[in-house]
Amino acid sequence: MPGTSLTVESTTDIPAIASVSKVTSSGRARASGMRRRLGGIPAPVLCVVSMVAVQLGVAASKPLFGVLGVAGATFLRISFAAIVLLAFTRPRLRGRSKRDLALAGLLGVASAGMTLLFAAAVDRLPMGTAATIEFLGPLAVALVFARRAGHVLWAMLAAAGVVLLTLFGHGESGSSLDPVGLACAFGAAACYSGYILFTDKVGAAFKGFEGLAVSFTVGMVVLAPFGAAEAMHGLSGSDSPALLLLAIAGVALLFPVLPYALEMVALRRMSQRVFSVIVSLDPAVSALVGLLVLGQVLGLPQLFGIFCVVAASVGATLTSRR
């Protein structure tokens, strides 16, 4: 226990202690090796791979919603991500400042909210529509830091895009867009803005992916009241719970483990402005994946709405001072 001294009374405990030390060292060595390998890949490539992984992970998650529920599937994905990163990085919390731990906790809350709300939005809306509305979060961050008169024009362009998506958009059955899905998408946008702000700070405060491991653990705890019971119900009612867990594990690697790790590495090697310009393509990537994987066809008004939001994001980022 903390604060107590330990006395080794026999040598039988030494191999066990050495074994734990080897496991910890091995995990940190693997994390260091992964960082070195990623270091040889250009940062913009990491961003593009991250965007594609996110959208493929979201598309692959959608069939699981009917079995596990949106909250249940999201909770299992975040839990698997937390377990993998904890085993992989073995984060050291002793000696950490309260500020560092608070930042990791806030990133965990933002990530959990963004993941759950976006999943709920995708369950009710076309992927391209949900992703474009969610992207209003980082766009708002870019507009806040622009601080110029011209940023009003970018805000108006983004608003026009959202109007095109919401008023002229339609669901998969051809009906009008689900209002609950729209509310979830706007909620995901709010969480996304927090994720953008906290990821950069956590990446600077923690080594490697230790900050991600802590934040995912917090996210797992935050999502437990919403999805734990739903996940257990889905697993207990499944004919093949092991295969279901394996599917969740694969989806969790696509999203959130891989993209969050890639984005944190990219943000350490490029400015936030360049990063924001590249990820401005995310709504377009989402619409493309929705078309190719899920067969979601968007009309010209929706496509033009996505174009307006992407153009507003690029313009606001290039004219910002940060």
PDB file of C-alpha atoms in Angstrom:
ATOM      1  CA  MET A   1       0.000   0.000   0.000  1.00  0.00           C
ATOM      2  CA  PRO A   2       1.174   3.596  -0.548  1.00  0.00           C
ATOM      3  CA  GLY A   3       3.123   5.099   2.274  1.00  0.00           C
ATOM      4  CA  THR A   4       4.233   1.781   3.758  1.00  0.00           C
ATOM      5  CA  SER A   5       7.574   0.009   3.580  1.00  0.00           C
ATOM      6  CA  LEU A   6       7.898  -3.528   2.279  1.00  0.00           C
ATOM      7  CA  THR A   7      10.256  -6.153   3.642  1.00  0.00           C
ATOM      8  CA  VAL A   8      11.202  -9.156   1.524  1.00  0.00           C
ATOM      9  CA  GLU A   9      11.138 -12.135   3.845  1.00  0.00           C
ATOM     10  CA  SER A  10      12.096 -14.710   1.231  1.00  0.00           C
ATOM     11  CA  THR A  11      13.543 -14.868  -2.252  1.00  0.00           C
ATOM     12  CA  THR A  12      10.398 -16.494  -3.670  1.00  0.00           C
ATOM     13  CA  ASP A  13       8.857 -13.068  -4.307  1.00  0.00           C
ATOM     14  CA  ILE A  14      11.804 -11.826  -6.378  1.00  0.00           C
ATOM     15  CA  PRO A  15      10.970 -13.697  -9.616  1.00  0.00           C
ATOM     16  CA  ALA A  16       7.402 -12.382  -9.490  1.00  0.00           C
ATOM     17  CA  ILE A  17       8.641  -8.817  -9.003  1.00  0.00           C
ATOM     18  CA  ALA A  18      11.121  -9.269 -11.840  1.00  0.00           C
ATOM     19  CA  SER A  19       8.358 -10.654 -14.049  1.00  0.00           C
ATOM     20  CA  VAL A  20       6.156  -7.608 -13.456  1.00  0.00           C
ATOM     21  CA  SER A  21       9.116  -5.357 -14.193  1.00  0.00           C
ATOM     22  CA  LYS A  22       9.783  -7.186 -17.456  1.00  0.00           C
ATOM     23  CA  VAL A  23       6.129  -6.866 -18.504  1.00  0.00           C
ATOM     24  CA  THR A  24       6.154  -3.138 -17.759  1.00  0.00           C
ATOM     25  CA  SER A  25       9.439  -2.615 -19.579  1.00  0.00           C
ATOM     26  CA  SER A  26       8.197  -4.662 -22.513  1.00  0.00           C
ATOM     27  CA  GLY A  27       5.026  -2.571 -22.814  1.00  0.00           C
ATOM     28  CA  ARG A  28       6.972   0.687 -22.738  1.00  0.00           C
ATOM     29  CA  ALA A  29       9.477  -0.682 -25.250  1.00  0.00           C
ATOM     30  CA  ARG A  30       6.660  -1.568 -27.640  1.00  0.00           C
ATOM     31  CA  ALA A  31       5.161   1.905 -27.235  1.00  0.00           C
ATOM     32  CA  SER A  32       8.562   3.497 -27.903  1.00  0.00           C
ATOM     33  CA  GLY A  33       9.033   1.321 -30.977  1.00  0.00           C
ATOM     34  CA  MET A  34       5.605   2.279 -32.301  1.00  0.00           C
ATOM     35  CA  ARG A  35       6.367   5.976 -31.843  1.00  0.00           C
ATOM     36  CA  ARG A  36       9.638   5.575 -33.759  1.00  0.00           C
ATOM     37  CA  ARG A  37       7.891   3.817 -36.645  1.00  0.00           C
ATOM     38  CA  LEU A  38       5.183   6.492 -36.796  1.00  0.00           C
ATOM     39  CA  GLY A  39       7.898   9.131 -36.685  1.00  0.00           C
ATOM     40  CA  GLY A  40       9.022   8.115 -40.165  1.00  0.00           C
ATOM     41  CA  ILE A  41       5.592   8.754 -41.686  1.00  0.00           C
ATOM     42  CA  PRO A  42       4.767  12.323 -42.801  1.00  0.00           C
ATOM     43  CA  ALA A  43       2.311  13.999 -40.429  1.00  0.00           C
ATOM     44  CA  PRO A  44      -0.263  14.815 -43.164  1.00  0.00           C
ATOM     45  CA  VAL A  45      -0.378  11.121 -44.109  1.00  0.00           C
ATOM     46  CA  LEU A  46      -1.098  10.266 -40.469  1.00  0.00           C
ATOM     47  CA  CYS A  47      -4.029  12.701 -40.520  1.00  0.00           C
ATOM     48  CA  VAL A  48      -5.511  11.202 -43.689  1.00  0.00           C
ATOM     49  CA  VAL A  49      -5.151   7.643 -42.371  1.00  0.00           C
ATOM     50  CA  SER A  50      -6.773   8.777 -39.121  1.00  0.00           C
ATOM     51  CA  MET A  51      -9.789  10.246 -40.927  1.00  0.00           C
ATOM     52  CA  VAL A  52     -10.301   7.122 -43.025  1.00  0.00           C
ATOM     53  CA  ALA A  53      -9.944   4.880 -39.952  1.00  0.00           C
ATOM     54  CA  VAL A  54     -12.534   6.896 -38.031  1.00  0.00           C
ATOM     55  CA  GLN A  55     -15.126   6.698 -40.774  1.00  0.00           C
ATOM     56  CA  LEU A  56     -14.492   3.001 -41.474  1.00  0.00           C
ATOM     57  CA  GLY A  57     -14.795   2.322 -37.746  1.00  0.00           C
ATOM     58  CA  VAL A  58     -18.080   4.219 -37.585  1.00  0.00           C
ATOM     59  CA  ALA A  59     -19.442   2.378 -40.625  1.00  0.00           C
ATOM     60  CA  ALA A  60     -18.382  -0.976 -39.151  1.00  0.00           C
ATOM     61  CA  SER A  61     -20.019  -0.080 -35.828  1.00  0.00           C
ATOM     62  CA  LYS A  62     -23.457   0.542 -37.282  1.00  0.00           C
ATOM     63  CA  PRO A  63     -24.414  -3.170 -37.671  1.00  0.00           C
ATOM     64  CA  LEU A  64     -23.468  -3.696 -34.011  1.00  0.00           C
ATOM     65  CA  PHE A  65     -25.940  -1.080 -32.780  1.00  0.00           C
ATOM     66  CA  GLY A  66     -28.880  -3.406 -33.371  1.00  0.00           C
ATOM     67  CA  VAL A  67     -27.318  -6.137 -31.212  1.00  0.00           C
ATOM     68  CA  LEU A  68     -25.639  -4.161 -28.444  1.00  0.00           C
ATOM     69  CA  GLY A  69     -27.395  -0.827 -28.651  1.00  0.00           C
ATOM     70  CA  VAL A  70     -25.648   2.450 -29.418  1.00  0.00           C
ATOM     71  CA  ALA A  71     -24.538   3.066 -25.839  1.00  0.00           C
ATOM     72  CA  GLY A  72     -23.583  -0.578 -25.287  1.00  0.00           C
ATOM     73  CA  ALA A  73     -21.444  -0.809 -28.425  1.00  0.00           C
ATOM     74  CA  THR A  74     -19.786   2.538 -27.666  1.00  0.00           C
ATOM     75  CA  PHE A  75     -19.036   1.532 -24.070  1.00  0.00           C
ATOM     76  CA  LEU A  76     -17.415  -1.735 -25.202  1.00  0.00           C
ATOM     77  CA  ARG A  77     -15.335   0.066 -27.826  1.00  0.00           C
ATOM     78  CA  ILE A  78     -14.040   2.630 -25.349  1.00  0.00           C
ATOM     79  CA  SER A  79     -13.420  -0.086 -22.724  1.00  0.00           C
ATOM     80  CA  PHE A  80     -11.407  -2.189 -25.144  1.00  0.00           C
ATOM     81  CA  ALA A  81      -9.416   0.893 -26.193  1.00  0.00           C
ATOM     82  CA  ALA A  82      -8.693   1.741 -22.545  1.00  0.00           C
ATOM     83  CA  ILE A  83      -7.543  -1.811 -21.732  1.00  0.00           C
ATOM     84  CA  VAL A  84      -5.264  -1.961 -24.788  1.00  0.00           C
ATOM     85  CA  LEU A  85      -3.663   1.405 -24.085  1.00  0.00           C
ATOM     86  CA  LEU A  86      -3.241   0.732 -20.361  1.00  0.00           C
ATOM     87  CA  ALA A  87      -1.472  -2.564 -21.103  1.00  0.00           C
ATOM     88  CA  PHE A  88       0.519  -0.975 -23.885  1.00  0.00           C
ATOM     89  CA  THR A  89       1.751   2.188 -22.136  1.00  0.00           C
ATOM     90  CA  ARG A  90       1.577   1.466 -18.369  1.00  0.00           C
ATOM     91  CA  PRO A  91       1.082   5.184 -17.573  1.00  0.00           C
ATOM     92  CA  ARG A  92       2.814   6.575 -14.505  1.00  0.00           C
ATOM     93  CA  LEU A  93       0.505   8.752 -12.447  1.00  0.00           C
ATOM     94  CA  ARG A  94       2.690   9.212  -9.376  1.00  0.00           C
ATOM     95  CA  GLY A  95       4.191  12.672  -9.342  1.00  0.00           C
ATOM     96  CA  ARG A  96       1.769  14.032 -11.895  1.00  0.00           C
ATOM     97  CA  SER A  97       0.387  17.494 -11.242  1.00  0.00           C
ATOM     98  CA  LYS A  98      -3.306  17.979 -10.626  1.00  0.00           C
ATOM     99  CA  ARG A  99      -3.437  20.070 -13.785  1.00  0.00           C
ATOM    100  CA  ASP A 100      -2.086  17.239 -15.970  1.00  0.00           C
ATOM    101  CA  LEU A 101      -4.523  14.735 -14.479  1.00  0.00           C
ATOM    102  CA  ALA A 102      -7.408  17.188 -14.854  1.00  0.00           C
ATOM    103  CA  LEU A 103      -6.561  17.756 -18.521  1.00  0.00           C
ATOM    104  CA  ALA A 104      -6.476  14.007 -19.176  1.00  0.00           C
ATOM    105  CA  GLY A 105      -9.789  13.651 -17.356  1.00  0.00           C
ATOM    106  CA  LEU A 106     -11.408  16.440 -19.367  1.00  0.00           C
ATOM    107  CA  LEU A 107     -10.125  14.876 -22.584  1.00  0.00           C
ATOM    108  CA  GLY A 108     -11.689  11.595 -21.480  1.00  0.00           C
ATOM    109  CA  VAL A 109     -15.059  13.244 -20.826  1.00  0.00           C
ATOM    110  CA  ALA A 110     -14.954  15.084 -24.169  1.00  0.00           C
ATOM    111  CA  SER A 111     -13.926  11.935 -26.056  1.00  0.00           C
ATOM    112  CA  ALA A 112     -16.634   9.844 -24.409  1.00  0.00           C
ATOM    113  CA  GLY A 113     -19.325  12.399 -25.151  1.00  0.00           C
ATOM    114  CA  MET A 114     -18.166  12.887 -28.730  1.00  0.00           C
ATOM    115  CA  THR A 115     -18.006   9.141 -29.420  1.00  0.00           C
ATOM    116  CA  LEU A 116     -21.393   8.332 -27.889  1.00  0.00           C
ATOM    117  CA  LEU A 117     -23.278  11.268 -29.390  1.00  0.00           C
ATOM    118  CA  PHE A 118     -21.759  10.802 -32.828  1.00  0.00           C
ATOM    119  CA  ALA A 119     -22.652   7.100 -32.766  1.00  0.00           C
ATOM    120  CA  ALA A 120     -26.228   8.020 -31.842  1.00  0.00           C
ATOM    121  CA  ALA A 121     -26.287  10.557 -34.679  1.00  0.00           C
ATOM    122  CA  VAL A 122     -24.956   8.053 -37.235  1.00  0.00           C
ATOM    123  CA  ASP A 123     -27.596   5.559 -36.095  1.00  0.00           C
ATOM    124  CA  ARG A 124     -30.300   8.042 -37.144  1.00  0.00           C
ATOM    125  CA  LEU A 125     -28.673  10.155 -39.890  1.00  0.00           C
ATOM    126  CA  PRO A 126     -26.546   9.585 -43.008  1.00  0.00           C
ATOM    127  CA  MET A 127     -22.837   9.527 -42.113  1.00  0.00           C
ATOM    128  CA  GLY A 128     -21.962  12.543 -44.258  1.00  0.00           C
ATOM    129  CA  THR A 129     -24.663  14.669 -42.640  1.00  0.00           C
ATOM    130  CA  ALA A 130     -23.743  13.625 -39.094  1.00  0.00           C
ATOM    131  CA  ALA A 131     -20.023  14.174 -39.669  1.00  0.00           C
ATOM    132  CA  THR A 132     -20.552  17.607 -41.211  1.00  0.00           C
ATOM    133  CA  ILE A 133     -22.658  18.839 -38.308  1.00  0.00           C
ATOM    134  CA  GLU A 134     -20.186  17.360 -35.827  1.00  0.00           C
ATOM    135  CA  PHE A 135     -17.399  19.217 -37.605  1.00  0.00           C
ATOM    136  CA  LEU A 136     -18.955  22.505 -36.522  1.00  0.00           C
ATOM    137  CA  GLY A 137     -17.053  21.915 -33.254  1.00  0.00           C
ATOM    138  CA  PRO A 138     -13.509  22.363 -34.588  1.00  0.00           C
ATOM    139  CA  LEU A 139     -14.802  24.977 -37.019  1.00  0.00           C
ATOM    140  CA  ALA A 140     -16.082  26.994 -34.057  1.00  0.00           C
ATOM    141  CA  VAL A 141     -12.633  26.720 -32.438  1.00  0.00           C
ATOM    142  CA  ALA A 142     -11.007  28.024 -35.623  1.00  0.00           C
ATOM    143  CA  LEU A 143     -13.483  30.918 -35.806  1.00  0.00           C
ATOM    144  CA  VAL A 144     -12.865  31.863 -32.181  1.00  0.00           C
ATOM    145  CA  PHE A 145      -9.127  32.135 -32.802  1.00  0.00           C
ATOM    146  CA  ALA A 146      -9.590  34.002 -36.100  1.00  0.00           C
ATOM    147  CA  ARG A 147     -10.559  37.272 -34.379  1.00  0.00           C
ATOM    148  CA  ARG A 148     -10.960  39.134 -37.639  1.00  0.00           C
ATOM    149  CA  ALA A 149     -13.946  40.733 -39.303  1.00  0.00           C
ATOM    150  CA  GLY A 150     -13.692  38.242 -42.142  1.00  0.00           C
ATOM    151  CA  HIS A 151     -14.452  35.323 -39.842  1.00  0.00           C
ATOM    152  CA  VAL A 152     -18.115  36.372 -39.947  1.00  0.00           C
ATOM    153  CA  LEU A 153     -18.174  35.404 -43.628  1.00  0.00           C
ATOM    154  CA  TRP A 154     -16.824  31.930 -42.829  1.00  0.00           C
ATOM    155  CA  ALA A 155     -19.431  31.525 -40.095  1.00  0.00           C
ATOM    156  CA  MET A 156     -22.173  32.513 -42.542  1.00  0.00           C
ATOM    157  CA  LEU A 157     -20.863  30.058 -45.148  1.00  0.00           C
ATOM    158  CA  ALA A 158     -20.841  27.253 -42.567  1.00  0.00           C
ATOM    159  CA  ALA A 159     -24.348  28.201 -41.450  1.00  0.00           C
ATOM    160  CA  ALA A 160     -25.525  28.055 -45.072  1.00  0.00           C
ATOM    161  CA  GLY A 161     -24.066  24.575 -45.353  1.00  0.00           C
ATOM    162  CA  VAL A 162     -25.873  23.418 -42.238  1.00  0.00           C
ATOM    163  CA  VAL A 163     -29.141  24.876 -43.500  1.00  0.00           C
ATOM    164  CA  LEU A 164     -28.755  22.955 -46.759  1.00  0.00           C
ATOM    165  CA  LEU A 165     -28.085  19.755 -44.846  1.00  0.00           C
ATOM    166  CA  THR A 166     -30.900  20.088 -42.331  1.00  0.00           C
ATOM    167  CA  LEU A 167     -33.661  21.588 -44.476  1.00  0.00           C
ATOM    168  CA  PHE A 168     -32.961  19.733 -47.702  1.00  0.00           C
ATOM    169  CA  GLY A 169     -31.429  16.607 -46.237  1.00  0.00           C
ATOM    170  CA  HIS A 170     -33.237  13.326 -45.843  1.00  0.00           C
ATOM    171  CA  GLY A 171     -32.730  10.057 -43.996  1.00  0.00           C
ATOM    172  CA  GLU A 172     -31.972   6.668 -45.502  1.00  0.00           C
ATOM    173  CA  SER A 173     -35.676   5.950 -46.024  1.00  0.00           C
ATOM    174  CA  GLY A 174     -36.199   9.253 -47.845  1.00  0.00           C
ATOM    175  CA  SER A 175     -38.020  10.858 -44.896  1.00  0.00           C
ATOM    176  CA  SER A 176     -36.984  14.078 -43.194  1.00  0.00           C
ATOM    177  CA  LEU A 177     -33.979  14.061 -40.892  1.00  0.00           C
ATOM    178  CA  ASP A 178     -34.523  12.681 -37.398  1.00  0.00           C
ATOM    179  CA  PRO A 179     -34.566  15.580 -34.856  1.00  0.00           C
ATOM    180  CA  VAL A 180     -33.000  13.412 -32.146  1.00  0.00           C
ATOM    181  CA  GLY A 181     -30.204  12.492 -34.527  1.00  0.00           C
ATOM    182  CA  LEU A 182     -29.644  16.174 -35.310  1.00  0.00           C
ATOM    183  CA  ALA A 183     -29.521  17.030 -31.597  1.00  0.00           C
ATOM    184  CA  CYS A 184     -26.958  14.270 -31.037  1.00  0.00           C
ATOM    185  CA  ALA A 185     -24.851  15.551 -33.943  1.00  0.00           C
ATOM    186  CA  PHE A 186     -24.818  19.095 -32.536  1.00  0.00           C
ATOM    187  CA  GLY A 187     -23.948  17.686 -29.096  1.00  0.00           C
ATOM    188  CA  ALA A 188     -21.068  15.748 -30.664  1.00  0.00           C
ATOM    189  CA  ALA A 189     -19.885  19.025 -32.225  1.00  0.00           C
ATOM    190  CA  ALA A 190     -19.702  20.650 -28.787  1.00  0.00           C
ATOM    191  CA  CYS A 191     -17.694  17.718 -27.436  1.00  0.00           C
ATOM    192  CA  TYR A 192     -15.455  17.771 -30.528  1.00  0.00           C
ATOM    193  CA  SER A 193     -14.418  21.353 -29.789  1.00  0.00           C
ATOM    194  CA  GLY A 194     -13.333  20.270 -26.309  1.00  0.00           C
ATOM    195  CA  TYR A 195     -11.487  17.288 -27.753  1.00  0.00           C
ATOM    196  CA  ILE A 196      -9.516  19.578 -30.107  1.00  0.00           C
ATOM    197  CA  LEU A 197      -8.496  21.890 -27.270  1.00  0.00           C
ATOM    198  CA  PHE A 198      -7.544  19.178 -24.765  1.00  0.00           C
ATOM    199  CA  THR A 199      -5.740  16.752 -27.121  1.00  0.00           C
ATOM    200  CA  ASP A 200      -2.959  19.220 -27.823  1.00  0.00           C
ATOM    201  CA  LYS A 201      -2.461  19.962 -24.121  1.00  0.00           C
ATOM    202  CA  VAL A 202      -2.542  16.309 -23.028  1.00  0.00           C
ATOM    203  CA  GLY A 203      -0.098  15.381 -25.786  1.00  0.00           C
ATOM    204  CA  ALA A 204       2.326  17.991 -24.466  1.00  0.00           C
ATOM    205  CA  ALA A 205       1.895  16.999 -20.804  1.00  0.00           C
ATOM    206  CA  PHE A 206       2.262  13.205 -21.133  1.00  0.00           C
ATOM    207  CA  LYS A 207       4.869  11.001 -22.782  1.00  0.00           C
ATOM    208  CA  GLY A 208       3.890   8.881 -25.749  1.00  0.00           C
ATOM    209  CA  PHE A 209       0.326   7.643 -25.470  1.00  0.00           C
ATOM    210  CA  GLU A 210       0.126   7.669 -21.656  1.00  0.00           C
ATOM    211  CA  GLY A 211      -2.283  10.604 -21.721  1.00  0.00           C
ATOM    212  CA  LEU A 212      -4.562   8.740 -24.112  1.00  0.00           C
ATOM    213  CA  ALA A 213      -4.561   5.704 -21.830  1.00  0.00           C
ATOM    214  CA  VAL A 214      -5.642   7.826 -18.876  1.00  0.00           C
ATOM    215  CA  SER A 215      -8.287   9.702 -20.866  1.00  0.00           C
ATOM    216  CA  PHE A 216      -9.790   6.514 -22.324  1.00  0.00           C
ATOM    217  CA  THR A 217     -10.001   5.049 -18.837  1.00  0.00           C
ATOM    218  CA  VAL A 218     -11.901   8.121 -17.688  1.00  0.00           C
ATOM    219  CA  GLY A 219     -14.123   7.837 -20.760  1.00  0.00           C
ATOM    220  CA  MET A 220     -14.881   4.199 -19.919  1.00  0.00           C
ATOM    221  CA  VAL A 221     -15.984   5.207 -16.417  1.00  0.00           C
ATOM    222  CA  VAL A 222     -18.107   8.057 -17.796  1.00  0.00           C
ATOM    223  CA  LEU A 223     -19.874   5.779 -20.294  1.00  0.00           C
ATOM    224  CA  ALA A 224     -20.435   2.889 -17.861  1.00  0.00           C
ATOM    225  CA  PRO A 225     -23.762   4.189 -16.465  1.00  0.00           C
ATOM    226  CA  PHE A 226     -25.119   4.602 -20.001  1.00  0.00           C
ATOM    227  CA  GLY A 227     -23.844   1.508 -21.765  1.00  0.00           C
ATOM    228  CA  ALA A 228     -22.640  -1.199 -19.363  1.00  0.00           C
ATOM    229  CA  ALA A 229     -26.050  -2.776 -18.728  1.00  0.00           C
ATOM    230  CA  GLU A 230     -27.018  -2.511 -22.394  1.00  0.00           C
ATOM    231  CA  ALA A 231     -23.755  -4.173 -23.436  1.00  0.00           C
ATOM    232  CA  MET A 232     -24.193  -7.050 -20.963  1.00  0.00           C
ATOM    233  CA  HIS A 233     -27.754  -7.588 -22.149  1.00  0.00           C
ATOM    234  CA  GLY A 234     -26.625  -7.730 -25.762  1.00  0.00           C
ATOM    235  CA  LEU A 235     -23.767 -10.111 -25.035  1.00  0.00           C
ATOM    236  CA  SER A 236     -25.906 -12.443 -22.914  1.00  0.00           C
ATOM    237  CA  GLY A 237     -28.548 -12.629 -25.632  1.00  0.00           C
ATOM    238  CA  SER A 238     -26.077 -13.308 -28.426  1.00  0.00           C
ATOM    239  CA  ASP A 239     -25.515 -16.787 -29.857  1.00  0.00           C
ATOM    240  CA  SER A 240     -21.782 -16.068 -30.222  1.00  0.00           C
ATOM    241  CA  PRO A 241     -20.674 -13.545 -27.563  1.00  0.00           C
ATOM    242  CA  ALA A 242     -17.002 -14.332 -28.220  1.00  0.00           C
ATOM    243  CA  LEU A 243     -17.334 -13.434 -31.904  1.00  0.00           C
ATOM    244  CA  LEU A 244     -19.258 -10.313 -30.934  1.00  0.00           C
ATOM    245  CA  LEU A 245     -16.458  -9.226 -28.608  1.00  0.00           C
ATOM    246  CA  LEU A 246     -13.923  -9.960 -31.335  1.00  0.00           C
ATOM    247  CA  ALA A 247     -15.870  -7.733 -33.724  1.00  0.00           C
ATOM    248  CA  ILE A 248     -15.958  -4.968 -31.107  1.00  0.00           C
ATOM    249  CA  ALA A 249     -12.191  -5.325 -30.619  1.00  0.00           C
ATOM    250  CA  GLY A 250     -11.564  -4.928 -34.346  1.00  0.00           C
ATOM    251  CA  VAL A 251     -13.829  -1.894 -34.572  1.00  0.00           C
ATOM    252  CA  ALA A 252     -12.192  -0.341 -31.493  1.00  0.00           C
ATOM    253  CA  LEU A 253      -8.777  -0.560 -33.155  1.00  0.00           C
ATOM    254  CA  LEU A 254     -10.156   1.324 -36.159  1.00  0.00           C
ATOM    255  CA  PHE A 255     -11.903   3.804 -33.921  1.00  0.00           C
ATOM    256  CA  PRO A 256     -10.899   5.135 -31.427  1.00  0.00           C
ATOM    257  CA  VAL A 257      -7.425   3.576 -30.791  1.00  0.00           C
ATOM    258  CA  LEU A 258      -5.707   4.111 -34.160  1.00  0.00           C
ATOM    259  CA  PRO A 259      -7.040   7.573 -35.127  1.00  0.00           C
ATOM    260  CA  TYR A 260      -6.601   9.132 -31.678  1.00  0.00           C
ATOM    261  CA  ALA A 261      -3.015   7.866 -31.495  1.00  0.00           C
ATOM    262  CA  LEU A 262      -2.236   9.062 -35.025  1.00  0.00           C
ATOM    263  CA  GLU A 263      -3.744  12.487 -34.370  1.00  0.00           C
ATOM    264  CA  MET A 264      -1.754  12.940 -31.180  1.00  0.00           C
ATOM    265  CA  VAL A 265       1.475  12.059 -33.017  1.00  0.00           C
ATOM    266  CA  ALA A 266       0.561  14.392 -35.881  1.00  0.00           C
ATOM    267  CA  LEU A 267      -0.246  17.307 -33.559  1.00  0.00           C
ATOM    268  CA  ARG A 268       3.213  16.988 -32.000  1.00  0.00           C
ATOM    269  CA  ARG A 269       4.844  17.448 -35.398  1.00  0.00           C
ATOM    270  CA  MET A 270       2.711  20.031 -37.155  1.00  0.00           C
ATOM    271  CA  SER A 271       0.968  23.280 -36.332  1.00  0.00           C
ATOM    272  CA  GLN A 272      -2.667  23.292 -35.332  1.00  0.00           C
ATOM    273  CA  ARG A 273      -3.407  25.433 -38.393  1.00  0.00           C
ATOM    274  CA  VAL A 274      -2.081  22.856 -40.862  1.00  0.00           C
ATOM    275  CA  PHE A 275      -3.728  20.047 -38.898  1.00  0.00           C
ATOM    276  CA  SER A 276      -7.083  21.836 -38.989  1.00  0.00           C
ATOM    277  CA  VAL A 277      -6.862  22.417 -42.745  1.00  0.00           C
ATOM    278  CA  ILE A 278      -6.243  18.723 -43.392  1.00  0.00           C
ATOM    279  CA  VAL A 279      -8.972  17.430 -41.093  1.00  0.00           C
ATOM    280  CA  SER A 280     -11.383  19.883 -42.714  1.00  0.00           C
ATOM    281  CA  LEU A 281     -11.806  17.150 -45.309  1.00  0.00           C
ATOM    282  CA  ASP A 282     -13.336  14.853 -42.690  1.00  0.00           C
ATOM    283  CA  PRO A 283     -16.998  15.481 -43.654  1.00  0.00           C
ATOM    284  CA  ALA A 284     -16.192  14.719 -47.293  1.00  0.00           C
ATOM    285  CA  VAL A 285     -14.375  11.525 -46.296  1.00  0.00           C
ATOM    286  CA  SER A 286     -17.359  10.522 -44.174  1.00  0.00           C
ATOM    287  CA  ALA A 287     -19.776  11.061 -47.057  1.00  0.00           C
ATOM    288  CA  LEU A 288     -17.547   8.992 -49.355  1.00  0.00           C
ATOM    289  CA  VAL A 289     -17.258   6.107 -46.872  1.00  0.00           C
ATOM    290  CA  GLY A 290     -21.017   6.243 -46.266  1.00  0.00           C
ATOM    291  CA  LEU A 291     -21.574   5.905 -50.007  1.00  0.00           C
ATOM    292  CA  LEU A 292     -19.048   3.110 -50.613  1.00  0.00           C
ATOM    293  CA  VAL A 293     -19.614   1.050 -47.450  1.00  0.00           C
ATOM    294  CA  LEU A 294     -23.247   1.712 -46.491  1.00  0.00           C
ATOM    295  CA  GLY A 295     -24.675   2.771 -49.839  1.00  0.00           C
ATOM    296  CA  GLN A 296     -25.830   6.151 -48.486  1.00  0.00           C
ATOM    297  CA  VAL A 297     -26.451   8.434 -51.463  1.00  0.00           C
ATOM    298  CA  LEU A 298     -26.590  12.180 -50.813  1.00  0.00           C
ATOM    299  CA  GLY A 299     -28.356  14.650 -53.087  1.00  0.00           C
ATOM    300  CA  LEU A 300     -26.834  17.788 -54.596  1.00  0.00           C
ATOM    301  CA  PRO A 301     -28.081  20.117 -51.794  1.00  0.00           C
ATOM    302  CA  GLN A 302     -26.450  17.916 -49.140  1.00  0.00           C
ATOM    303  CA  LEU A 303     -23.220  17.648 -51.109  1.00  0.00           C
ATOM    304  CA  PHE A 304     -23.136  21.411 -51.595  1.00  0.00           C
ATOM    305  CA  GLY A 305     -23.814  21.844 -47.863  1.00  0.00           C
ATOM    306  CA  ILE A 306     -20.823  19.640 -47.052  1.00  0.00           C
ATOM    307  CA  PHE A 307     -18.720  21.683 -49.489  1.00  0.00           C
ATOM    308  CA  CYS A 308     -19.760  24.929 -47.742  1.00  0.00           C
ATOM    309  CA  VAL A 309     -18.721  23.633 -44.305  1.00  0.00           C
ATOM    310  CA  VAL A 310     -15.401  22.293 -45.602  1.00  0.00           C
ATOM    311  CA  ALA A 311     -14.661  25.587 -47.403  1.00  0.00           C
ATOM    312  CA  ALA A 312     -15.586  27.581 -44.284  1.00  0.00           C
ATOM    313  CA  SER A 313     -13.285  25.440 -42.145  1.00  0.00           C
ATOM    314  CA  VAL A 314     -10.332  25.851 -44.510  1.00  0.00           C
ATOM    315  CA  GLY A 315     -10.920  29.593 -44.833  1.00  0.00           C
ATOM    316  CA  ALA A 316     -11.308  30.155 -41.087  1.00  0.00           C
ATOM    317  CA  THR A 317      -8.169  28.161 -40.351  1.00  0.00           C
ATOM    318  CA  LEU A 318      -6.026  29.976 -42.905  1.00  0.00           C
ATOM    319  CA  THR A 319      -7.143  33.378 -41.613  1.00  0.00           C
ATOM    320  CA  SER A 320      -6.740  32.533 -37.928  1.00  0.00           C
ATOM    321  CA  ARG A 321      -3.860  33.860 -35.857  1.00  0.00           C
ATOM    322  CA  ARG A 322      -3.113  30.559 -34.135  1.00  0.00           C
TER     323      ARG A 322
END
